[in-house]
Amino acid sequence: MSAPSLAEVRAGGQPPGLKERRNEEHWAGRLYMRSISPLFTWLFIRIGFSPNQLTYMMIACGVLGGAAVAVDGRGTAGLIWAVVGALLIQAYLLLDCSDGEVARFRKRTSVTGVFLDRIGHYMSEVALLAGLGVRAQGAWENGGYVELGLLAALGAALIKAETDNVVVARAKSGLPADPSSGDRALRPESTGLALAREAVSLLKFHRIIGAVELSLLIVVAAVIDHVTDGLTATRVLAVAVAVVAVLQTGLHFVSIVASRRLK
């Protein structure tokens, strides 16, 4: 079989509506990564990588990104490692796009692939948040910031678990994965809670615990710390993500229970 063209890979890997998937497509994917990823997807297909191999590579990039930011944030080396961590998270995002594109193009989507993809997101966000805590502490030792990073990592994992367990609960009850009412099911039945949910959603504060956004914020904090010769900016960021993670865990739980997703 002749090698596919880039146009064929783009058409097969990115069907209509892919970028518009609610709660599925990251803003960075819509903004730039889905424009870049077909080039790499074409290369991965030529090399012969399977979708699951790319997902394992995605997981490795995410975890290594967390390890990179865990390096002491002081000095020029700290700034360099923050940039390395952000680049690894960009590679993680690229591979997160390409593994699905390869699967769709080759018609090799699988339950295993979906499982690995979800686990990869858990592991990468947990690694990055834990790494931020170590970076803010300045060493692998107790002192408050490591614990804040672990608290934020636990919150991020619980938020994803809350989302995934909606599908589990519906499946165990004999219901389809998605409610028949579509996006309307996401809205709490209480008008007050619905308005509060919309207000929180508009603020987008929850995004700072996402891997892509957080990796960029770590670089910004690292630049400030490099100029001021300290760790103040990184420590402020560590406190902020811990607070957001705890609040978002509770708000997300209430949003799910008060919505039609469990009905």
XYZ file of C-alpha atoms in Angstrom:
263
model
C 0.000 0.000 0.000
C 1.338 3.429 -0.947
C 2.012 5.934 1.823
C -0.956 8.206 2.547
C -0.800 11.875 1.701
C -1.008 14.579 4.351
C -4.474 15.520 3.063
C -5.659 11.909 3.469
C -4.270 11.739 7.005
C -5.927 15.030 7.932
C -9.287 13.942 6.471
C -9.198 10.523 8.134
C -7.748 11.626 11.453
C -9.775 14.798 11.944
C -13.402 14.142 10.982
C -15.863 17.070 10.884
C -16.848 18.299 14.328
C -13.711 17.011 16.060
C -12.570 20.457 17.194
C -16.042 21.393 18.425
C -16.426 18.524 20.906
C -17.676 20.004 24.172
C -15.532 19.137 27.204
C -13.328 16.936 25.001
C -11.177 19.222 22.877
C -8.625 21.396 24.674
C -8.547 25.073 23.708
C -4.890 24.709 22.712
C -5.895 21.894 20.367
C -8.452 24.116 18.673
C -6.130 27.120 18.637
C -2.992 25.566 17.154
C -2.216 21.923 17.950
C -4.843 20.378 15.653
C -3.298 22.394 12.818
C 0.173 21.032 13.586
C -0.619 17.472 14.658
C -1.490 16.023 11.198
C 2.102 16.679 10.094
C 3.396 14.530 12.946
C 0.560 12.020 12.566
C 1.584 11.530 8.925
C 5.177 10.933 10.100
C 4.076 8.515 12.840
C 2.045 6.532 10.295
C 5.024 6.372 7.938
C 7.253 5.137 10.773
C 4.660 2.570 11.820
C 3.741 3.629 15.359
C 0.507 2.172 16.695
C -2.032 4.411 18.493
C -1.277 2.808 21.867
C 2.478 3.251 21.406
C 1.871 6.963 20.899
C -0.308 7.062 24.013
C 2.481 5.477 26.059
C 4.817 8.154 24.675
C 2.249 10.785 25.680
C 2.207 9.448 29.249
C 6.001 9.473 29.382
C 6.153 13.109 28.222
C 3.584 14.173 30.817
C 5.330 12.432 33.711
C 8.754 13.671 32.601
C 7.310 17.188 32.399
C 6.399 16.894 36.076
C 9.878 15.600 36.905
C 11.482 18.510 35.019
C 9.625 21.211 36.953
C 10.481 19.476 40.241
C 14.090 20.600 39.816
C 15.110 23.411 42.196
C 13.625 26.600 40.751
C 16.477 28.874 41.779
C 18.924 30.352 39.271
C 19.272 29.934 35.528
C 19.025 26.150 35.754
C 15.627 26.451 37.416
C 14.355 28.618 34.583
C 15.728 26.221 31.968
C 14.068 23.220 33.610
C 10.745 25.095 33.763
C 10.967 25.658 29.995
C 11.909 22.004 29.461
C 8.849 20.983 31.475
C 6.588 23.227 29.375
C 8.033 21.801 26.136
C 7.440 18.257 27.373
C 3.815 19.160 28.135
C 3.462 20.531 24.596
C 4.787 17.190 23.326
C 2.240 15.497 25.594
C -0.542 17.570 24.003
C 0.727 16.802 20.496
C 0.818 13.063 21.153
C -2.621 13.276 22.768
C -3.879 14.595 19.429
C -1.869 12.251 17.222
C -2.700 8.965 18.953
C -6.393 9.482 18.225
C -5.702 10.658 14.683
C -3.663 7.550 13.944
C -6.384 5.362 15.494
C -9.123 6.974 13.407
C -7.089 6.921 10.187
C -6.161 3.253 10.625
C -9.596 2.398 12.053
C -7.908 0.975 15.144
C -9.816 2.691 17.950
C -10.085 0.466 21.024
C -11.262 0.330 24.614
C -7.622 -0.113 25.664
C -6.733 3.096 23.862
C -9.456 5.047 25.667
C -8.316 3.588 29.016
C -4.670 4.486 28.409
C -5.626 7.990 27.306
C -7.606 8.636 30.493
C -4.867 7.196 32.726
C -2.328 9.330 30.873
C -4.247 12.482 31.731
C -4.451 11.476 35.391
C -0.742 10.699 35.628
C 0.449 13.801 33.784
C -1.567 16.315 35.794
C -0.696 14.609 39.070
C 3.011 14.582 38.160
C 3.019 18.260 37.187
C 1.186 19.426 40.318
C 3.387 17.309 42.593
C 6.442 18.617 40.736
C 5.321 22.198 41.312
C 5.092 21.507 45.047
C 8.653 20.173 45.136
C 9.874 23.113 43.061
C 8.207 25.601 45.410
C 9.752 23.875 48.444
C 13.167 23.964 46.834
C 13.942 20.341 47.705
C 12.418 16.890 48.244
C 11.588 17.509 51.887
C 8.632 18.395 54.083
C 7.922 22.048 54.622
C 4.438 22.816 53.416
C 4.782 23.355 49.682
C 5.371 19.697 48.831
C 2.211 18.907 50.748
C 0.319 21.650 48.871
C 1.456 20.172 45.577
C 0.268 16.723 46.640
C -3.047 18.188 47.825
C -3.532 19.874 44.450
C -2.604 16.627 42.679
C -5.187 14.734 44.746
C -7.812 17.346 43.890
C -7.066 17.148 40.164
C -7.302 13.345 40.259
C -10.593 13.470 42.177
C -12.102 15.906 39.679
C -11.302 13.523 36.834
C -12.571 10.579 38.889
C -15.850 12.429 39.512
C -16.295 12.930 35.764
C -15.372 9.353 34.863
C -17.604 7.889 37.559
C -20.643 9.508 35.995
C -20.145 7.113 33.073
C -19.485 4.216 35.477
C -22.618 4.958 37.487
C -24.766 5.223 34.351
C -23.322 1.981 32.934
C -23.947 0.076 36.185
C -27.534 1.344 36.112
C -28.051 0.174 32.536
C -28.079 3.705 31.093
C -26.184 4.965 28.027
C -22.929 6.813 28.686
C -24.364 10.179 27.601
C -27.755 11.505 28.727
C -30.334 11.830 25.960
C -30.750 15.536 26.782
C -27.170 16.241 25.687
C -25.549 19.439 26.979
C -28.727 20.370 28.881
C -27.939 17.537 31.290
C -24.828 19.406 32.417
C -26.903 22.238 33.874
C -27.957 21.890 37.540
C -31.719 21.622 37.975
C -31.652 24.477 40.501
C -31.702 27.872 38.754
C -29.409 29.359 41.377
C -26.853 26.582 41.038
C -27.085 26.815 37.235
C -26.272 30.522 37.342
C -23.429 29.922 39.803
C -22.042 27.208 37.530
C -22.120 29.551 34.543
C -20.371 32.292 36.533
C -17.593 29.935 37.656
C -17.259 28.596 34.105
C -16.842 32.107 32.713
C -14.024 32.872 35.174
C -12.049 29.835 33.907
C -10.061 29.750 37.148
C -10.159 25.948 37.119
C -7.859 25.897 34.118
C -4.767 26.700 36.183
C -4.673 23.073 37.369
C -4.681 21.766 33.778
C -1.326 20.484 32.516
C -0.953 22.844 29.541
C -2.008 25.998 31.375
C -0.066 25.143 34.530
C 3.152 24.410 32.622
C 2.989 27.883 31.062
C 2.246 29.519 34.416
C 5.255 27.713 35.902
C 7.448 29.269 33.209
C 6.046 32.736 33.977
C 6.688 32.192 37.702
C 10.184 30.912 36.910
C 10.980 34.076 34.932
C 9.816 36.263 37.831
C 11.790 34.177 40.325
C 14.879 34.393 38.125
C 14.640 38.186 38.033
C 13.949 38.509 41.764
C 16.389 35.739 42.758
C 13.899 33.818 44.882
C 10.960 31.392 44.822
C 8.145 33.755 45.782
C 6.245 33.578 42.472
C 6.439 29.786 42.343
C 5.246 29.530 45.947
C 2.311 31.863 45.287
C 1.392 29.694 42.299
C 1.620 26.528 44.425
C -0.772 28.002 46.999
C -3.151 29.175 44.255
C -3.378 25.788 42.526
C -3.959 24.010 45.849
C -6.818 26.369 46.722
C -8.346 26.068 43.245
C -8.025 22.267 43.245
C -9.788 21.935 46.609
C -12.577 24.366 45.667
C -13.044 22.856 42.230
C -13.283 19.333 43.651
C -16.217 20.352 45.819
C -17.904 22.547 43.210
C -17.558 19.883 40.531
C -19.097 17.263 42.826
C -22.067 19.506 43.614
C -22.476 20.367 39.923
C -22.708 16.681 38.989
C -25.076 15.646 41.780
C -27.345 18.639 41.127
C -27.464 18.060 37.364
C -29.391 15.554 35.210
C -26.256 13.534 34.397
C -27.130 10.877 36.967
C -30.714 10.498 35.757
